[in-house]
């Protein structure tokens, strides 16, 4: 997590996803206590990297070429 260069929006989304995973685990365990653990954060990082790799390798859809280029430019700034 320390090597990631996420912006504020990405951090907020990651934390909300980790919280949702923790809530699901707590519900499965019939626990009222919700704890975000390293397991949840690792899962979020893995999903994020997978999505980033997917976007980098995606083919542009006709008429939306600029959208992919903007996503790549934004990702380059955060690497």
JSON list of C-alpha atoms in Angstrom, two decimals:
[
{"chain": "A", "resi": 1, "resn": "UNK", "atom": "CA", "xyz": [0.00, 0.00, 0.00]},
{"chain": "A", "resi": 2, "resn": "UNK", "atom": "CA", "xyz": [2.86, 2.38, 0.78]},
{"chain": "A", "resi": 3, "resn": "UNK", "atom": "CA", "xyz": [4.12, 2.29, -2.82]},
{"chain": "A", "resi": 4, "resn": "UNK", "atom": "CA", "xyz": [0.75, 3.21, -4.29]},
{"chain": "A", "resi": 5, "resn": "UNK", "atom": "CA", "xyz": [0.27, 6.73, -5.54]},
{"chain": "A", "resi": 6, "resn": "UNK", "atom": "CA", "xyz": [-3.47, 7.12, -5.18]},
{"chain": "A", "resi": 7, "resn": "UNK", "atom": "CA", "xyz": [-5.23, 10.45, -5.20]},
{"chain": "A", "resi": 8, "resn": "UNK", "atom": "CA", "xyz": [-7.81, 11.38, -2.58]},
{"chain": "A", "resi": 9, "resn": "UNK", "atom": "CA", "xyz": [-10.73, 9.95, -4.54]},
{"chain": "A", "resi": 10, "resn": "UNK", "atom": "CA", "xyz": [-8.92, 6.65, -5.02]},
{"chain": "A", "resi": 11, "resn": "UNK", "atom": "CA", "xyz": [-8.07, 6.45, -1.33]},
{"chain": "A", "resi": 12, "resn": "UNK", "atom": "CA", "xyz": [-11.69, 7.15, -0.37]},
{"chain": "A", "resi": 13, "resn": "UNK", "atom": "CA", "xyz": [-12.96, 4.51, -2.80]},
{"chain": "A", "resi": 14, "resn": "UNK", "atom": "CA", "xyz": [-10.39, 1.99, -1.54]},
{"chain": "A", "resi": 15, "resn": "UNK", "atom": "CA", "xyz": [-11.40, 2.56, 2.08]},
{"chain": "A", "resi": 16, "resn": "UNK", "atom": "CA", "xyz": [-15.10, 2.25, 1.26]},
{"chain": "A", "resi": 17, "resn": "UNK", "atom": "CA", "xyz": [-14.43, -1.01, -0.59]},
{"chain": "A", "resi": 18, "resn": "UNK", "atom": "CA", "xyz": [-12.34, -2.34, 2.32]},
{"chain": "A", "resi": 19, "resn": "UNK", "atom": "CA", "xyz": [-15.15, -1.36, 4.69]},
{"chain": "A", "resi": 20, "resn": "UNK", "atom": "CA", "xyz": [-17.70, -3.21, 2.57]},
{"chain": "A", "resi": 21, "resn": "UNK", "atom": "CA", "xyz": [-15.50, -6.31, 2.65]},
{"chain": "A", "resi": 22, "resn": "UNK", "atom": "CA", "xyz": [-15.11, -6.00, 6.42]},
{"chain": "A", "resi": 23, "resn": "UNK", "atom": "CA", "xyz": [-18.87, -5.55, 6.86]},
{"chain": "A", "resi": 24, "resn": "UNK", "atom": "CA", "xyz": [-19.49, -8.68, 4.81]},
{"chain": "A", "resi": 25, "resn": "UNK", "atom": "CA", "xyz": [-17.00, -10.67, 6.91]},
{"chain": "A", "resi": 26, "resn": "UNK", "atom": "CA", "xyz": [-18.59, -9.40, 10.14]},
{"chain": "A", "resi": 27, "resn": "UNK", "atom": "CA", "xyz": [-22.03, -10.37, 8.89]},
{"chain": "A", "resi": 28, "resn": "UNK", "atom": "CA", "xyz": [-20.78, -13.85, 7.90]},
{"chain": "A", "resi": 29, "resn": "UNK", "atom": "CA", "xyz": [-19.33, -14.23, 11.40]},
{"chain": "A", "resi": 30, "resn": "UNK", "atom": "CA", "xyz": [-22.48, -12.86, 13.09]},
{"chain": "A", "resi": 31, "resn": "UNK", "atom": "CA", "xyz": [-20.36, -10.15, 14.67]},
{"chain": "A", "resi": 32, "resn": "UNK", "atom": "CA", "xyz": [-21.44, -6.61, 15.43]},
{"chain": "A", "resi": 33, "resn": "UNK", "atom": "CA", "xyz": [-17.83, -5.44, 15.37]},
{"chain": "A", "resi": 34, "resn": "UNK", "atom": "CA", "xyz": [-16.53, -4.36, 11.95]},
{"chain": "A", "resi": 35, "resn": "UNK", "atom": "CA", "xyz": [-12.75, -4.28, 11.59]},
{"chain": "A", "resi": 36, "resn": "UNK", "atom": "CA", "xyz": [-10.88, -3.39, 8.42]},
{"chain": "A", "resi": 37, "resn": "UNK", "atom": "CA", "xyz": [-7.86, -5.67, 8.34]},
{"chain": "A", "resi": 38, "resn": "UNK", "atom": "CA", "xyz": [-4.77, -6.06, 6.22]},
{"chain": "A", "resi": 39, "resn": "UNK", "atom": "CA", "xyz": [-6.60, -8.85, 4.37]},
{"chain": "A", "resi": 40, "resn": "UNK", "atom": "CA", "xyz": [-9.25, -6.36, 3.22]},
{"chain": "A", "resi": 41, "resn": "UNK", "atom": "CA", "xyz": [-6.69, -3.77, 2.14]},
{"chain": "A", "resi": 42, "resn": "UNK", "atom": "CA", "xyz": [-4.67, -6.37, 0.23]},
{"chain": "A", "resi": 43, "resn": "UNK", "atom": "CA", "xyz": [-7.83, -7.45, -1.59]},
{"chain": "A", "resi": 44, "resn": "UNK", "atom": "CA", "xyz": [-8.58, -3.83, -2.55]},
{"chain": "A", "resi": 45, "resn": "UNK", "atom": "CA", "xyz": [-5.01, -3.26, -3.80]},
{"chain": "A", "resi": 46, "resn": "UNK", "atom": "CA", "xyz": [-5.17, -6.46, -5.85]},
{"chain": "A", "resi": 47, "resn": "UNK", "atom": "CA", "xyz": [-8.51, -5.42, -7.38]},
{"chain": "A", "resi": 48, "resn": "UNK", "atom": "CA", "xyz": [-7.19, -1.94, -8.11]},
{"chain": "A", "resi": 49, "resn": "UNK", "atom": "CA", "xyz": [-4.08, -3.25, -9.84]},
{"chain": "A", "resi": 50, "resn": "UNK", "atom": "CA", "xyz": [-6.17, -5.71, -11.83]},
{"chain": "A", "resi": 51, "resn": "UNK", "atom": "CA", "xyz": [-8.50, -2.95, -12.97]},
{"chain": "A", "resi": 52, "resn": "UNK", "atom": "CA", "xyz": [-5.57, -0.65, -13.85]},
{"chain": "A", "resi": 53, "resn": "UNK", "atom": "CA", "xyz": [-3.97, -3.42, -15.91]},
{"chain": "A", "resi": 54, "resn": "UNK", "atom": "CA", "xyz": [-7.28, -4.11, -17.62]},
{"chain": "A", "resi": 55, "resn": "UNK", "atom": "CA", "xyz": [-7.67, -0.45, -18.58]},
{"chain": "A", "resi": 56, "resn": "UNK", "atom": "CA", "xyz": [-4.08, -0.26, -19.86]},
{"chain": "A", "resi": 57, "resn": "UNK", "atom": "CA", "xyz": [-4.70, -3.25, -22.12]},
{"chain": "A", "resi": 58, "resn": "UNK", "atom": "CA", "xyz": [-8.22, -2.33, -23.21]},
{"chain": "A", "resi": 59, "resn": "UNK", "atom": "CA", "xyz": [-8.98, -1.58, -26.82]},
{"chain": "A", "resi": 60, "resn": "UNK", "atom": "CA", "xyz": [-10.57, 1.74, -27.58]},
{"chain": "A", "resi": 61, "resn": "UNK", "atom": "CA", "xyz": [-14.20, 1.72, -28.67]},
{"chain": "A", "resi": 62, "resn": "UNK", "atom": "CA", "xyz": [-14.86, 3.78, -31.77]},
{"chain": "A", "resi": 63, "resn": "UNK", "atom": "CA", "xyz": [-15.72, 7.31, -30.72]},
{"chain": "A", "resi": 64, "resn": "UNK", "atom": "CA", "xyz": [-14.20, 6.91, -27.23]},
{"chain": "A", "resi": 65, "resn": "UNK", "atom": "CA", "xyz": [-10.49, 6.79, -28.09]},
{"chain": "A", "resi": 66, "resn": "UNK", "atom": "CA", "xyz": [-9.79, 9.96, -26.10]},
{"chain": "A", "resi": 67, "resn": "UNK", "atom": "CA", "xyz": [-11.27, 8.42, -22.96]},
{"chain": "A", "resi": 68, "resn": "UNK", "atom": "CA", "xyz": [-8.68, 5.62, -22.90]},
{"chain": "A", "resi": 69, "resn": "UNK", "atom": "CA", "xyz": [-5.88, 8.08, -23.63]},
{"chain": "A", "resi": 70, "resn": "UNK", "atom": "CA", "xyz": [-6.98, 10.29, -20.73]},
{"chain": "A", "resi": 71, "resn": "UNK", "atom": "CA", "xyz": [-7.09, 7.27, -18.38]},
{"chain": "A", "resi": 72, "resn": "UNK", "atom": "CA", "xyz": [-3.57, 6.27, -19.43]},
{"chain": "A", "resi": 73, "resn": "UNK", "atom": "CA", "xyz": [-2.27, 9.82, -18.97]},
{"chain": "A", "resi": 74, "resn": "UNK", "atom": "CA", "xyz": [-3.85, 10.01, -15.52]},
{"chain": "A", "resi": 75, "resn": "UNK", "atom": "CA", "xyz": [-2.37, 6.64, -14.57]},
{"chain": "A", "resi": 76, "resn": "UNK", "atom": "CA", "xyz": [1.08, 7.67, -15.77]},
{"chain": "A", "resi": 77, "resn": "UNK", "atom": "CA", "xyz": [0.97, 10.65, -13.42]},
{"chain": "A", "resi": 78, "resn": "UNK", "atom": "CA", "xyz": [0.18, 8.37, -10.46]},
{"chain": "A", "resi": 79, "resn": "UNK", "atom": "CA", "xyz": [2.88, 5.74, -11.20]}
]
